[in-house]
Tab-separated table of C-alpha atoms in Angstrom:
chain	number	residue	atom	x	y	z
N	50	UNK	CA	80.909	106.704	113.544
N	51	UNK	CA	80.817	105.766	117.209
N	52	UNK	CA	81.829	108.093	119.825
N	53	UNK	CA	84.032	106.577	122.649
N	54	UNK	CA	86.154	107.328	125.520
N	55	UNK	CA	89.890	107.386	124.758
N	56	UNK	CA	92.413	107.309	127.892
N	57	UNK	CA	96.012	107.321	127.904
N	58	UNK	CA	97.777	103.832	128.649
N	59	UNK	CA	101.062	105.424	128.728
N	60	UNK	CA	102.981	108.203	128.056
N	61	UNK	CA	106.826	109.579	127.662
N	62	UNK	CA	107.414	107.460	124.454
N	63	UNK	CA	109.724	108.561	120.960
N	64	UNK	CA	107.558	106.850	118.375
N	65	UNK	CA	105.959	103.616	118.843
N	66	UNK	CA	105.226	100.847	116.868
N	67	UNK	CA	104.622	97.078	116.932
N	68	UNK	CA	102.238	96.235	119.817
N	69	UNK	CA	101.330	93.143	120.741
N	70	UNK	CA	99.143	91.507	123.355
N	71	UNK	CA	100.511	88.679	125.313
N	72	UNK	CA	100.617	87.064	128.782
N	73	UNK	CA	98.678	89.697	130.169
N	74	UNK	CA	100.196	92.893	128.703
N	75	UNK	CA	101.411	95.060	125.608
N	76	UNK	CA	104.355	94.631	124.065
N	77	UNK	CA	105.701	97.694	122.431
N	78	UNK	CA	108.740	99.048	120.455
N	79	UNK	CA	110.069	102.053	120.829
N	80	UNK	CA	111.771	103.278	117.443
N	81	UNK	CA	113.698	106.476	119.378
N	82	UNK	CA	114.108	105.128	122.874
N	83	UNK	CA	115.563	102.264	120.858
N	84	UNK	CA	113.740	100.127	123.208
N	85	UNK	CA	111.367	96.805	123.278
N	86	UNK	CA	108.842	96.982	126.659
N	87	UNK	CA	106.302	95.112	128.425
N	88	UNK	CA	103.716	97.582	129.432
N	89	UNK	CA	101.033	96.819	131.773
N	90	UNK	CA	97.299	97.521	131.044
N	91	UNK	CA	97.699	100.066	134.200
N	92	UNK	CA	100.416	101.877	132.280
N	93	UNK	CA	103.771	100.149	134.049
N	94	UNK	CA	106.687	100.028	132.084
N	95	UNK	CA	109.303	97.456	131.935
N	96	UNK	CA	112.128	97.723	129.386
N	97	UNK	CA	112.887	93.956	127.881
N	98	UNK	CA	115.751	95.094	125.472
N	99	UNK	CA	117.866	97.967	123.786
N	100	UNK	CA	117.936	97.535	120.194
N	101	UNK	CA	120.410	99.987	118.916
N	102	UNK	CA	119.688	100.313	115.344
N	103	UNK	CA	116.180	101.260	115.862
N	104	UNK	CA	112.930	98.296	116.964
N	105	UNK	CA	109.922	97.715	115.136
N	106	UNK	CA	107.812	94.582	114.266
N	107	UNK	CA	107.344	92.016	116.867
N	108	UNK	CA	106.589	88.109	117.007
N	109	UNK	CA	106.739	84.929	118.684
N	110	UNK	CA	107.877	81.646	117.137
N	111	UNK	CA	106.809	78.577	118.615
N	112	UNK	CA	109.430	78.022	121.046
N	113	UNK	CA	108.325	81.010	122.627
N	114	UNK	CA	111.273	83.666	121.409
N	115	UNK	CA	110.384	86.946	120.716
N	116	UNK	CA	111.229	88.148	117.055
N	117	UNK	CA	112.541	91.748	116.696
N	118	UNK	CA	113.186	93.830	113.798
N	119	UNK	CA	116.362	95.834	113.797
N	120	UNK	CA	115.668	98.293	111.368
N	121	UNK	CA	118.160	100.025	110.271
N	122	UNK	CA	120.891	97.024	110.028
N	123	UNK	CA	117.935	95.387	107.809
N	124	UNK	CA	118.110	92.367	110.629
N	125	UNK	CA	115.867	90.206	112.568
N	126	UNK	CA	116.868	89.777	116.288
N	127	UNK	CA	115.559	86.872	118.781
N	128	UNK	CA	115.535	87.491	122.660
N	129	UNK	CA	114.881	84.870	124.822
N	130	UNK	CA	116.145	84.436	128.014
N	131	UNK	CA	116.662	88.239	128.382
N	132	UNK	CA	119.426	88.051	125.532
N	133	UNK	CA	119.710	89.813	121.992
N	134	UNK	CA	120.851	87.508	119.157
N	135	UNK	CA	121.059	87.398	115.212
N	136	UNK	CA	118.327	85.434	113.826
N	137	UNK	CA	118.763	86.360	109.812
N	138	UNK	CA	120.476	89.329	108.395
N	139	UNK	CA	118.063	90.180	105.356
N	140	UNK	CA	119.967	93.457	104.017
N	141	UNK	CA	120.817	91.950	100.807
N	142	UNK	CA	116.652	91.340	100.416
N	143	UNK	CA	115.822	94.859	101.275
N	144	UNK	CA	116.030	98.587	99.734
N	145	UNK	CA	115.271	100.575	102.854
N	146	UNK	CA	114.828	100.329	106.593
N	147	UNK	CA	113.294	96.672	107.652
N	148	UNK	CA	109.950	97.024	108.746
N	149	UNK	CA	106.817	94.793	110.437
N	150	UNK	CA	106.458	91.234	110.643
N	151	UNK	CA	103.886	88.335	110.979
N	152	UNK	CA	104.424	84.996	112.271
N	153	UNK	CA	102.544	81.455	110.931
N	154	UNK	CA	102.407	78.531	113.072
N	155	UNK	CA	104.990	76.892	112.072
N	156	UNK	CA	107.385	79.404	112.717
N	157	UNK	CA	107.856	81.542	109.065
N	158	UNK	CA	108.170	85.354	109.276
N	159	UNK	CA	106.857	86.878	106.358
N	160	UNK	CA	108.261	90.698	106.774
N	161	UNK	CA	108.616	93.685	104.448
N	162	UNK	CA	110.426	96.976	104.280
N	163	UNK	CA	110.535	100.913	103.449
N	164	UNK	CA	111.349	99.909	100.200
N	165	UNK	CA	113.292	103.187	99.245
N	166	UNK	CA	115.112	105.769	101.875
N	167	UNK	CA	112.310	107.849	103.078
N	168	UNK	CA	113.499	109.219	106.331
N	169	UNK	CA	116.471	110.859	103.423
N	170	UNK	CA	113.176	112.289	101.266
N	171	UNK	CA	114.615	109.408	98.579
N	172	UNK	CA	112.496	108.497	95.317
N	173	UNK	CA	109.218	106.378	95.643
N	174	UNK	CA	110.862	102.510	95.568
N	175	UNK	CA	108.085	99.652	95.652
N	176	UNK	CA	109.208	96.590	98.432
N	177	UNK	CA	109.551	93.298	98.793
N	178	UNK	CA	108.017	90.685	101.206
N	179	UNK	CA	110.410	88.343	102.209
N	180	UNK	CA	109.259	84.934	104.405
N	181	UNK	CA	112.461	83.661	106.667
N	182	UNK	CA	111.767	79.792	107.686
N	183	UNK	CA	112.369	77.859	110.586
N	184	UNK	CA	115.904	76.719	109.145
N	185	UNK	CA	116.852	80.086	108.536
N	186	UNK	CA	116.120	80.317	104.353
N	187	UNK	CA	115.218	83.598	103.320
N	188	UNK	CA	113.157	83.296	100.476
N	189	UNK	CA	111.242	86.506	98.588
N	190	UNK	CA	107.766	85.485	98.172
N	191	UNK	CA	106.216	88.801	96.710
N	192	UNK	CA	107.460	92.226	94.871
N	193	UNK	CA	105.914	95.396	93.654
N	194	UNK	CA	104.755	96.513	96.998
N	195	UNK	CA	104.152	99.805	97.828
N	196	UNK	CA	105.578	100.330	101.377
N	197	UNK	CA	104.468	96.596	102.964
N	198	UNK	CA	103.185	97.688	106.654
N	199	UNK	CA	101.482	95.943	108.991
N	200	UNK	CA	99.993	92.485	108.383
N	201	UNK	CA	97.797	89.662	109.655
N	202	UNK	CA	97.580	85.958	108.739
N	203	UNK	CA	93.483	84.386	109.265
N	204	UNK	CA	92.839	82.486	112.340
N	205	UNK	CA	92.394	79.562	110.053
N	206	UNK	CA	96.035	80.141	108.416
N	207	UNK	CA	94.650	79.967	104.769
N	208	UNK	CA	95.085	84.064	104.185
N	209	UNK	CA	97.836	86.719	104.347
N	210	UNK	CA	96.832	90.275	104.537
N	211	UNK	CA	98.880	92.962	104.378
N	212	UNK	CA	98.954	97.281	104.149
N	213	UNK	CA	100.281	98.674	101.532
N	214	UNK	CA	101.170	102.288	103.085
N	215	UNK	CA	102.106	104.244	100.166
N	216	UNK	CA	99.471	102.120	98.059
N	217	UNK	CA	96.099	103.092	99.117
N	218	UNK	CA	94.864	99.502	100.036
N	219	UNK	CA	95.245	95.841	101.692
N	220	UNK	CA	96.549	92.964	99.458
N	221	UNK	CA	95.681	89.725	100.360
N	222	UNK	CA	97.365	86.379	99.539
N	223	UNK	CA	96.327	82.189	99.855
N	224	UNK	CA	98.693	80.829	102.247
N	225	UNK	CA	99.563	77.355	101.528
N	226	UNK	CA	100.620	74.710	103.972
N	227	UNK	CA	104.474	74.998	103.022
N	228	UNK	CA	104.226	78.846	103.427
N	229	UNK	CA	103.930	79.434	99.608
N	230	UNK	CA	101.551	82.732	98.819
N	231	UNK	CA	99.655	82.367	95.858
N	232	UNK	CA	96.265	83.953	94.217
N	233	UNK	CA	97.481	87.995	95.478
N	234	UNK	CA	94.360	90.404	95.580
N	235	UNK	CA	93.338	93.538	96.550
N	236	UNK	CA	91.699	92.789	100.073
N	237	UNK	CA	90.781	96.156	100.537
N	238	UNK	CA	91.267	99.378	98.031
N	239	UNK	CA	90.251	102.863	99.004
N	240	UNK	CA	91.726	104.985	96.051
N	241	UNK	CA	94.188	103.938	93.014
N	242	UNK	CA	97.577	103.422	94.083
N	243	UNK	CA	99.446	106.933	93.840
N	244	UNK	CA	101.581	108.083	91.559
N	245	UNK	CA	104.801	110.147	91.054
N	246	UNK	CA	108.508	109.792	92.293
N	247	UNK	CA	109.012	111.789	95.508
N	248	UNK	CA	107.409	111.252	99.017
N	249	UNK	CA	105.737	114.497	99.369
N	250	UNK	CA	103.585	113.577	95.453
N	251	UNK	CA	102.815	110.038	97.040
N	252	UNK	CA	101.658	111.518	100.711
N	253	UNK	CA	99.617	114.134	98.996
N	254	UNK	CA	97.655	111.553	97.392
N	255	UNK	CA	96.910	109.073	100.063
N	256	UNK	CA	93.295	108.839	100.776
N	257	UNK	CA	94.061	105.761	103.516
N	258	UNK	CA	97.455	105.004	104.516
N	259	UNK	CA	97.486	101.840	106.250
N	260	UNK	CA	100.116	101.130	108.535
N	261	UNK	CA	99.941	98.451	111.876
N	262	UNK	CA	96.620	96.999	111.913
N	263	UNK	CA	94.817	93.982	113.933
N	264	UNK	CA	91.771	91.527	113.004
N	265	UNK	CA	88.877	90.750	114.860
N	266	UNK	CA	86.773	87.767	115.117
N	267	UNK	CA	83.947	89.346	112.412
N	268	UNK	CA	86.980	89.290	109.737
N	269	UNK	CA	87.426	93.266	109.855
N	270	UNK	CA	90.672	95.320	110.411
N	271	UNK	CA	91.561	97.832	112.950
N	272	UNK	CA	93.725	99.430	110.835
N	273	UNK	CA	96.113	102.698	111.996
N	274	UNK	CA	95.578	105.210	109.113
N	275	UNK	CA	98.842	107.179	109.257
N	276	UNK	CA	98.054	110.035	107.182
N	277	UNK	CA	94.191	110.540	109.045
N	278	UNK	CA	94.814	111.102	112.416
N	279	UNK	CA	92.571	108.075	113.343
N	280	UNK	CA	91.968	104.193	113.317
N	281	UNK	CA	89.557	102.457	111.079
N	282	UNK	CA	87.359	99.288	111.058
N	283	UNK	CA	87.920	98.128	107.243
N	284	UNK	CA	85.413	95.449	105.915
N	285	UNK	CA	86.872	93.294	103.008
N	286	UNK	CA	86.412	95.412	99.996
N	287	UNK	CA	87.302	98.374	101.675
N	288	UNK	CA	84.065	99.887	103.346
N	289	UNK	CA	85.451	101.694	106.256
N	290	UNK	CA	82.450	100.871	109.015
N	291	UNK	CA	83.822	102.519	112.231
N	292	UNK	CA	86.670	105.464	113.086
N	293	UNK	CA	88.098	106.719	115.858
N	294	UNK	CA	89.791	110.232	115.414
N	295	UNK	CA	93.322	110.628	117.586
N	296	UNK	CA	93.184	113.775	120.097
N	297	UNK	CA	95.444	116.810	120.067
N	298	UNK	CA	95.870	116.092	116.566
N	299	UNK	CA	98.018	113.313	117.206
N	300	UNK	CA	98.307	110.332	114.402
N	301	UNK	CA	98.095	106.692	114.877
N	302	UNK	CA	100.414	104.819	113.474
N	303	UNK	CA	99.592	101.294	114.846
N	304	UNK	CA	97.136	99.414	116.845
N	305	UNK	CA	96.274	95.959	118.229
N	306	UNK	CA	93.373	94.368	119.785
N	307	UNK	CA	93.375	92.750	123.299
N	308	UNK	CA	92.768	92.705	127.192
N	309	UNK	CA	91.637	89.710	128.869
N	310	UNK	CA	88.490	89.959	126.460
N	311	UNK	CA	89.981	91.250	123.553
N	312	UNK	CA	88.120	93.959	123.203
N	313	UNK	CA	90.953	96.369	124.546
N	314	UNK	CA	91.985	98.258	121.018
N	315	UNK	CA	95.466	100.096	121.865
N	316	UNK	CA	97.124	102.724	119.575
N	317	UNK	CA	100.562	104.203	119.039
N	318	UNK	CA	100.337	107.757	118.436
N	319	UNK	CA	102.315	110.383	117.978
N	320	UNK	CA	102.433	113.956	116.219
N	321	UNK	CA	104.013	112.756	113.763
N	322	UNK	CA	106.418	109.981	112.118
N	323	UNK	CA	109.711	112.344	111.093
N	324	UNK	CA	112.770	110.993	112.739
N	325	UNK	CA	114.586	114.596	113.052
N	326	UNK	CA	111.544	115.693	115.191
N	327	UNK	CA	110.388	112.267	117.438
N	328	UNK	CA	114.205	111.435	117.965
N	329	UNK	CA	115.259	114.721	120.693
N	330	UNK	CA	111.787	114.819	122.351
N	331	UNK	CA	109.540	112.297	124.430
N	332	UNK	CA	105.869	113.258	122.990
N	333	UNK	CA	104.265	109.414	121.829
N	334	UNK	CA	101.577	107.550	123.801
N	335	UNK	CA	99.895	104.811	123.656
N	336	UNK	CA	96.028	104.927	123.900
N	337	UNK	CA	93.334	102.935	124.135
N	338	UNK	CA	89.561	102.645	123.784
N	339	UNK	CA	87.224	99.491	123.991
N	340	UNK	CA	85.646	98.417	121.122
N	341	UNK	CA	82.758	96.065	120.310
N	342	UNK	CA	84.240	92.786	118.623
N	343	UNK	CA	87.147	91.023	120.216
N	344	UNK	CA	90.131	89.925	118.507
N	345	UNK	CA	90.639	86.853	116.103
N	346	UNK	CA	92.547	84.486	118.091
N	347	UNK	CA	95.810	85.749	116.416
N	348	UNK	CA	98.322	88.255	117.584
């Protein structure tokens, strides 16, 4: 695996999650800051919004808003204008905390959640992805998912792709033109998918845990492994063709590709992902490295 240098973009953070690359910077939430920020390549800050039940996945829909999950109400917010509003409120879709999102063209937001209660150390709950479209219909388009993370959709819209964290692998679906998933597959697979009840049998037997993750223009994933302590360049199939180990024994529990040539790869990391612990201290940065093959086109 290549060697590279690592810096620190910024530091001071609870636990982030959910970067993006757009107009020139990162985008970032902030689970226990409760906060959504632009942060500049140089390592500025500025704080966009407060998002009191707790940030993570971010998006754009064509109009320009910025999508925000609100975790912990199970809602998705849109701020434009430097206001917070309701977009959908999809708690009667979900069984625990509301998680990452993608975006298509068109505007649909295909986003999943914990599935089960596992800040609370509840029982091992599969997920559902749910798509929300432009009009505002929630619709579930896939069950039986272990712990649906981070996710990409092709440059060529034709393919959703997303981690399974508690599952040990990618799943990959057709996309059709009307947003309907079809044909589901394993996209990647790097052990069978665990089993047991609790969250402590299910960690134990993660070989990859694959949580926010980013494609680049040779069809590979950057993908944060958040029980390794690193990120990892996944070939379909699963061949795992680069790393890049976390310092201070830090994880990485995200990561996204860009810079003004898209070969800027930035990760959230953190010591670990426990609420009780992030929540009273200020211990997360974001890092980044530069990396060979840009990004796909597609945030």
């Amino acid at each position: 695996m290549t060697d590279r240098d690592v810096r620190t973009v910024f530091s001071g953070g609870g636990f982030f999650e959910g970067p993006r690359w757009r107009d020139g910077t990162w985008w970032v939430s902030d689970f226990y800051r409760h906060t959504v920020s632009r942060i500049t390549p140089d390592g500025h800050e500025t704080v966009l919004a407060e998002v009191e039940q707790q940030p993570s996945g971010l998006g754009w829909l064509p109009d320009g808003s910025l999508v925000i999950v609100s975790m912990k109400d199970q809602r998705l917010l849109r701020w434009t204008d430097g206001a917070l509003t309701e977009l959908v409120d999809l708690s009667p879709h979900c069984g625990g905390h509301l998680n990452d999102l993608v975006i298509d063209e068109a505007g649909r937001i295909y986003v999943g959640d914990f599935g089960f209660d596992l800040m609370g150390g509840g029982d091992l709950r599969t997920a559902r992805l749910k798509r929300v479209d432009p009009d505002g219909t929630v619709s579930v388009v896939a069950d039986g998912l272990y712990f649906p993370n981070g996710s990409v959709i092709t440059p060529d819209g034709s393919t959703l792709i997303v981690g399974e964290t508690l599952g040990n692998r990618y799943t990959a679906f057709d996309l059709a033109a009307d947003g309907a998933l079809s044909n589901r597959r394993e996209w990647a697979t790097f052990a069978p998918a665990p089993t047991g009840s609790t969250t402590e049998e299910v960690l134990g037997q993660l070989v990859v845990a694959p949580d926010g993750c980013a494609l680049d223009a040779e069809g590979h994933l950057w993908a944060a492994d958040a029980v390794g302590g690193r990120v990892i360049r996944v070939a379909p199939g699963g061949a795992i063709v680069d790393e890049i180990r976390a310092p201070d024994e830090l994880g990485i529990y995200a990561c996204m590709l860009g810079g003004e040539d898209g070969r800027t790869l930035l990760m959230c990391a953190a010591p670990d992902f426990y609420e009780h612990l992030r929540a009273p201290v200020r211990e997360a940065v974001l890092l980044s490295t530069t990396v060979d093959v840009p990004h796909a086109g597609r945030p």
